[in-house]
Amino acid sequence: MQAWSPPAIPPVTRPLPDLNLFDTSTGSVRATTPGPTARMYVCGITPYDATHIGHAATYVAFDLVHRYWLAAGHAVDYVQNVTDVDDPLLERAQRDGIDWRDLAAEQIQLFRSDMTALRVVPPTHYVGAVEAVGEVVEAVDKLLASGAAYRVDDDAYPDVYFDIRTTGHFGYASGYDEPTMLRLAAERGGDPSRPGKRQLLDPLLWRLARPGEPSWEAPIGRGRPGWHIECAAIAVNRLGPQIDVQGGGSDLIFPHHECSAAHAEAWTGRHPFAGHYVHAGMMELDGEKMSKSLGNLAFVSTLVAGGADPAAIRVALLASHYRSDRPWSDDLLARAATRLARWRAAAARPGAAPDAEMTTFVAALADDLDTPRALSVLDAWAEDGSLAGAQMARTVDALLGVDLA
Ligand code: 5CA
Ligand code: ZN
């Protein structure tokens, strides 16, 4: 499907150090070492309710990875999905008496306008689950043929499941112990208590058609995709068997990224699926994770309609480190707007080249996207009236996506 329009990105002329990122699978900050073309997959939205500032925070965090690699001279192959058929979307459409396809289309359009307002560089491939059903069917077929997938012991609905023992590596991406995995699987769309599976944690690959549910004709039986195979198929078919970064919010560490990686590895025979498993912390509102199911939400579109500068929203999202769970508040946005105004006043100024400041700014970003440190370098640069503006403003625009003009 169509992504959104790209923002202009000024060129960065200085050589950049390797980008280091925290990798969940090893629990350490390590250098990313992409080839000429970096490959990144970031899990996209499930379009059943307006995209909120938590989603925006996650996509802005990965936008910094995207922008850094571009500025470092890599081409970037970036794939993002849209889970445009899944239980929460179908349940919401049913509750509200609307067609699930109309609900999805409306929410995807809102997401596109939020991403455009926030100057997030669009993915190279933006792919809906519905568009990828054929790819999922092929992948499930191969997993069945190799013995990595099996039919659950259920006469009415012998759905297809994945045997987590297949790769010999299940659990490495999250590093969680079994009780934690069982608890999270139950909370996040899994079905550990379904009878007839080989292991409680085996995830669904293909759900056979139930009355009233959308389904597609397939040699493996009419049905619809499981969640994790959707991302594995979309990623492997566009980026190949191994990628540099698999990304998303920390709520996707388990079961989603663990299972997607296991599916991809069982299918392609290559391990590890991703060089880095990168996870953004959760935005909170009123002391709890912002989430569609809790309803404690702040929206980019509402903030912008109320007069907020999208660049100030970006600065507010970058004020704390991307990996920390962090609160959203009006006060945070107001402080970001004040900072932004100071930087903008400095951007037009003549003066000495801010070489040391530029080096520290870039070094902070290269160190696991340490934006709190990078932003404090900008505060000091703006404060020091002797330093020139234009070059710093271009670098900030290219790497942070914040336009100081
Ligand atoms: N479609 C799936 C991924 S394949 C999904 O998780 N969709 S979502 O709409 O629920 O979330 C989209 C992205 O936003 C995911 O990366 C998720 O981890 C992230 N996210 C959700 N809530 C928050 C939050 N409160 N703060 C930060 N990121 C969040
Ligand atoms: Zn995903």
XYZ file of C-alpha atoms and ligand atoms in Angstrom:
435
model
C 0.000 0.000 0.000
C 0.927 3.637 -0.342
C 3.118 4.994 2.502
C 3.271 8.795 2.925
C 5.235 11.687 1.404
C 8.901 11.962 2.324
C 10.245 15.066 4.064
C 13.232 16.891 2.549
C 16.492 15.759 4.197
C 19.528 18.048 3.985
C 22.848 16.315 3.246
C 25.283 15.703 6.120
C 28.832 16.152 4.856
C 30.856 14.921 7.824
C 31.750 11.232 8.244
C 29.702 9.599 11.014
C 30.831 6.961 13.517
C 29.041 3.563 13.573
C 25.588 3.689 15.104
C 25.476 1.679 18.340
C 22.137 0.308 19.489
C 20.949 -1.737 22.453
C 20.127 -5.265 21.336
C 17.514 -7.029 23.466
C 18.788 -10.502 22.494
C 22.280 -9.951 23.942
C 21.320 -7.306 26.504
C 24.134 -5.045 25.304
C 24.801 -1.925 23.267
C 26.634 -2.990 20.103
C 27.630 -1.351 16.820
C 25.277 -1.841 13.890
C 27.300 -2.856 10.849
C 25.007 -2.642 7.849
C 26.319 -3.239 4.346
C 25.865 -0.648 1.585
C 22.122 -1.239 2.007
C 20.884 -1.374 5.600
C 17.834 -3.578 6.206
C 15.278 -2.640 8.845
C 11.851 -4.011 9.681
C 9.660 -2.112 12.152
C 6.259 -3.451 13.169
C 3.481 -1.144 12.029
C 0.096 -0.274 13.478
C -3.042 -2.313 13.944
C -5.463 0.262 12.534
C -8.464 -0.082 14.842
C -8.269 3.169 16.783
C -6.586 6.513 16.290
C -2.795 6.299 16.397
C -1.588 7.920 19.595
C 1.535 9.649 20.804
C 2.932 6.279 21.978
C 2.962 4.930 18.424
C 4.430 8.233 17.240
C 7.241 7.943 19.820
C 8.187 4.484 18.580
C 8.182 5.473 14.888
C 10.154 8.653 15.657
C 12.773 6.537 17.500
C 13.241 4.267 14.467
C 13.177 7.333 12.225
C 16.405 8.370 13.968
C 17.978 5.010 13.043
C 16.787 5.472 9.449
C 18.090 9.046 9.261
C 21.434 8.183 10.868
C 22.145 5.382 8.373
C 21.114 7.622 5.454
C 23.419 10.373 6.709
C 26.214 7.802 7.120
C 25.928 7.029 3.394
C 23.906 3.797 3.428
C 20.904 3.077 1.300
C 18.165 1.918 3.668
C 15.646 -0.759 2.815
C 12.971 -0.165 5.422
C 9.844 -2.291 5.636
C 6.821 -1.600 7.818
C 3.602 -3.603 7.923
C 0.008 -2.740 8.746
C -1.898 -5.432 10.632
C -5.082 -4.722 8.699
C -6.781 -7.993 9.623
C -6.552 -9.239 13.211
C -8.779 -9.939 16.215
C -8.756 -6.447 17.824
C -9.638 -4.765 14.521
C -12.463 -7.223 13.816
C -13.821 -6.915 17.369
C -13.833 -3.106 17.230
C -15.517 -3.017 13.797
C -18.185 -5.424 15.042
C -18.761 -3.363 18.223
C -19.147 -0.153 16.213
C -21.225 -1.745 13.439
C -18.830 -0.773 10.645
C -16.973 -2.766 8.020
C -13.495 -3.738 9.275
C -11.996 -2.651 5.929
C -13.469 0.861 6.262
C -12.241 1.150 9.846
C -8.724 0.118 8.792
C -8.612 2.452 5.767
C -9.706 5.429 7.870
C -7.131 4.767 10.613
C -4.290 4.142 8.166
C -5.027 7.502 6.536
C -4.878 9.220 9.928
C -1.556 7.503 10.656
C -0.157 8.722 7.327
C -1.074 12.306 8.120
C 0.483 12.047 11.613
C 3.712 10.627 10.161
C 3.812 13.369 7.512
C 3.256 16.094 10.120
C 6.060 14.613 12.255
C 8.408 14.422 9.229
C 8.995 10.713 9.663
C 10.840 9.332 6.620
C 8.497 6.766 5.035
C 9.436 3.080 4.702
C 10.577 1.782 1.310
C 7.824 -0.850 1.465
C 4.585 -0.312 3.354
C 2.667 -3.580 3.321
C -0.744 -4.576 4.626
C -1.424 -8.065 6.012
C -4.323 -8.408 3.578
C -1.982 -7.697 0.660
C 0.419 -10.320 2.003
C -2.040 -13.208 2.566
C -0.582 -15.122 -0.426
C 2.920 -14.745 1.036
C 1.744 -16.061 4.397
C 0.083 -19.067 2.755
C 3.329 -19.914 0.942
C 5.403 -19.574 4.107
C 2.994 -21.721 6.149
C 2.983 -24.308 3.381
C 6.797 -24.533 3.540
C 6.766 -24.768 7.344
C 4.216 -27.601 7.146
C 6.319 -29.405 4.540
C 9.478 -29.186 6.665
C 7.710 -30.343 9.826
C 8.116 -27.002 11.623
C 4.330 -26.542 11.505
C 1.509 -28.916 12.387
C -2.270 -29.130 12.601
C -3.673 -28.779 16.077
C -5.572 -31.799 17.372
C -9.082 -30.348 17.013
C -11.740 -31.969 14.811
C -13.743 -28.800 14.227
C -10.844 -26.450 13.469
C -7.470 -28.118 12.808
C -5.647 -24.748 12.654
C -1.951 -24.652 11.825
C 0.554 -24.017 14.642
C 4.320 -23.581 14.807
C 6.455 -25.990 16.808
C 8.747 -23.755 18.857
C 11.340 -26.532 19.258
C 12.167 -26.373 15.535
C 15.022 -23.858 15.525
C 16.688 -24.840 18.787
C 16.937 -21.126 19.611
C 13.450 -20.260 20.848
C 13.706 -17.713 23.662
C 16.969 -16.049 22.610
C 15.437 -12.820 21.298
C 13.648 -11.956 24.550
C 15.792 -13.930 26.995
C 12.651 -14.498 29.111
C 12.128 -17.563 31.287
C 9.213 -19.895 30.632
C 6.771 -18.580 33.285
C 7.262 -15.051 31.921
C 6.743 -16.265 28.356
C 3.544 -18.101 29.350
C 2.162 -15.049 31.141
C 2.966 -12.673 28.251
C 1.649 -15.055 25.593
C -1.699 -15.196 27.406
C -1.815 -11.392 27.761
C -0.732 -10.548 24.222
C -2.848 -12.467 21.757
C -1.502 -16.000 22.305
C -3.486 -19.060 23.401
C -1.316 -21.149 25.756
C -4.381 -22.856 27.179
C -5.725 -24.183 23.857
C -5.850 -27.991 23.994
C -4.220 -30.114 21.299
C -0.996 -28.150 20.824
C 2.439 -29.763 21.152
C 3.767 -26.988 23.417
C 1.712 -24.433 25.324
C 3.731 -21.626 23.720
C 3.332 -22.793 20.109
C 1.877 -19.823 18.189
C -0.885 -19.840 15.579
C 0.219 -19.663 11.940
C -3.053 -20.071 10.053
C -6.566 -19.839 11.464
C -9.183 -21.762 9.516
C -12.321 -19.837 8.561
C -14.945 -19.355 11.302
C -18.473 -18.166 10.477
C -18.610 -14.380 10.241
C -14.827 -13.895 10.082
C -12.933 -12.727 7.010
C -11.037 -15.528 5.287
C -9.108 -16.317 2.130
C -9.098 -19.411 -0.089
C -5.842 -21.359 0.223
C -4.454 -24.858 -0.396
C -3.830 -25.111 3.374
C -7.559 -24.507 3.924
C -9.666 -21.356 3.776
C -8.626 -19.056 6.620
C -6.557 -16.068 7.739
C -2.986 -15.401 8.915
C -1.675 -15.606 12.452
C 0.021 -12.443 13.662
C 3.727 -13.350 13.858
C 3.938 -15.089 10.474
C 2.541 -11.928 8.874
C 5.640 -9.964 9.914
C 8.046 -12.832 9.167
C 6.692 -13.281 5.620
C 6.570 -9.560 4.815
C 10.115 -9.060 6.140
C 11.830 -12.114 4.601
C 10.247 -11.607 1.167
C 11.492 -8.019 0.927
C 14.659 -7.923 3.016
C 15.981 -11.476 2.750
C 16.698 -14.071 5.448
C 18.778 -11.804 7.700
C 18.263 -8.165 8.562
C 20.119 -5.504 10.537
C 17.336 -4.309 12.831
C 14.007 -5.781 13.897
C 12.163 -3.027 15.724
C 9.054 -2.059 17.621
C 7.865 -1.136 21.082
C 8.918 -3.166 24.141
C 5.432 -4.731 24.275
C 6.420 -6.674 21.141
C 9.525 -8.377 22.583
C 7.478 -11.441 23.488
C 5.701 -13.234 21.960
C 5.717 -11.216 18.740
C 9.385 -10.691 17.885
C 10.463 -13.978 19.440
C 7.942 -15.855 17.270
C 8.509 -13.812 14.080
C 12.229 -14.498 14.357
C 11.624 -18.210 14.997
C 9.291 -18.437 11.968
C 11.820 -16.702 9.716
C 14.688 -18.881 10.983
C 12.762 -22.154 10.615
C 11.761 -21.101 7.090
C 15.149 -19.850 5.808
C 17.511 -21.942 7.931
C 19.493 -18.803 8.873
C 20.161 -17.611 12.424
C 19.899 -14.979 13.800
C 17.096 -13.360 11.850
C 18.096 -9.884 13.080
C 21.492 -8.501 14.042
C 19.786 -6.234 16.584
C 16.383 -6.563 18.240
C 15.597 -2.974 19.142
C 12.740 -1.927 21.414
C 11.348 1.456 22.322
C 9.915 2.095 25.794
C 6.250 2.814 26.394
C 4.758 6.292 26.524
C 2.523 6.708 29.536
C -0.341 9.007 30.369
C -1.672 9.470 33.903
C 0.878 6.949 35.212
C -0.051 4.031 32.932
C 1.070 2.733 29.539
C -0.857 4.644 26.896
C -2.973 2.026 25.197
C -6.010 1.693 23.050
C -7.502 -0.868 25.400
C -7.132 1.396 28.485
C -8.267 4.499 26.607
C -5.713 6.880 28.224
C -4.576 8.457 24.980
C -3.092 11.651 23.560
C -3.236 12.062 19.790
C -0.848 13.793 17.406
C -3.736 14.964 15.208
C -5.608 16.521 18.158
C -2.481 18.259 19.423
C -1.712 19.649 15.956
C -5.331 20.736 15.420
C -5.067 22.554 18.756
C -2.108 24.550 17.451
C 0.881 22.443 18.632
C 3.944 22.661 16.397
C 4.729 19.097 15.173
C 8.457 19.900 15.572
C 7.823 20.620 19.264
C 6.006 17.268 19.592
C 9.112 15.602 18.130
C 11.397 17.443 20.551
C 9.129 16.423 23.449
C 9.309 12.767 22.332
C 13.114 12.955 22.088
C 13.655 14.692 25.427
C 13.927 11.338 27.255
C 15.753 8.244 26.048
C 13.798 6.079 23.583
C 14.286 2.930 25.656
C 12.769 4.337 28.851
C 9.076 4.186 29.667
C 8.203 7.857 29.859
C 5.231 10.070 30.654
C 3.544 12.343 28.152
C 2.175 15.653 29.448
C 1.175 19.143 28.276
C 4.022 20.456 30.381
C 6.530 18.288 28.478
C 5.229 19.746 25.216
C 5.403 23.328 26.547
C 9.036 22.842 27.652
C 9.893 21.387 24.237
C 8.342 24.402 22.489
C 10.477 26.760 24.607
C 13.654 24.836 23.778
C 12.784 24.729 20.095
C 12.253 28.510 20.018
C 15.762 29.025 21.504
C 17.353 26.710 18.941
C 15.466 28.431 16.116
C 16.695 31.830 17.276
C 20.273 30.470 17.175
C 19.890 28.789 13.769
C 20.106 32.010 11.751
C 23.088 33.384 13.661
C 26.566 34.033 12.179
C 29.650 33.044 14.195
C 32.388 30.476 14.680
C 31.883 26.945 13.321
C 30.511 24.785 16.181
C 32.874 21.896 15.418
C 33.232 20.524 18.938
C 29.460 20.784 19.507
C 28.701 18.986 16.226
C 31.085 16.167 17.165
C 29.518 15.735 20.626
C 26.013 15.938 19.177
C 26.714 13.157 16.670
C 28.588 11.052 19.258
C 25.551 11.201 21.574
C 23.252 9.911 18.813
C 25.752 7.198 17.824
C 25.658 5.994 21.449
C 22.292 4.188 21.385
C 20.451 7.339 20.280
C 21.180 9.273 23.453
C 18.833 12.129 22.601
C 18.740 13.651 26.121
C 22.500 14.236 25.772
C 22.209 15.379 22.126
C 19.478 17.865 23.063
C 21.544 19.285 25.923
C 24.385 19.871 23.418
C 21.889 21.921 21.398
C 20.886 23.906 24.494
C 24.567 24.770 25.112
C 25.128 25.645 21.437
C 22.092 27.951 21.432
C 23.199 29.533 24.713
C 26.712 30.322 23.419
C 26.118 33.424 21.283
C 29.492 33.116 19.492
C 28.627 29.910 17.598
C 27.199 29.871 14.062
C 23.764 28.449 13.285
C 23.357 27.173 9.735
C 25.526 24.050 9.786
C 24.150 22.842 13.126
C 20.594 23.511 11.942
C 21.147 21.347 8.837
C 22.577 18.509 10.928
C 19.683 18.698 13.392
C 17.212 18.655 10.515
C 18.913 15.630 8.880
C 19.485 13.542 12.017
C 16.664 14.542 14.381
C 14.066 15.495 11.777
C 13.558 18.811 13.583
C 13.421 21.765 11.198
C 15.004 24.860 12.801
C 14.359 27.177 9.831
N 0.482 -4.305 14.375
C 1.189 -4.722 15.535
C 2.659 -4.964 15.264
S 2.890 -6.082 13.950
C 1.037 -3.706 16.687
O 1.605 -3.931 17.721
N 0.279 -2.639 16.426
S -0.033 -1.493 17.497
O -0.858 -0.530 16.813
O -0.567 -2.051 18.691
O 1.326 -0.833 17.862
C 2.117 -0.213 16.866
C 3.524 0.083 17.411
O 3.445 1.051 18.467
C 4.206 -1.142 17.994
O 5.597 -1.082 17.674
C 4.003 -0.974 19.484
O 5.050 -1.599 20.210
C 4.063 0.528 19.631
N 3.325 1.043 20.815
C 2.075 0.715 21.216
N 1.732 1.391 22.347
C 2.813 2.178 22.654
C 3.113 3.114 23.706
N 2.238 3.404 24.668
N 4.323 3.728 23.689
C 5.235 3.452 22.714
N 5.009 2.592 21.696
C 3.822 1.952 21.661
Zn 4.888 -7.109 13.734
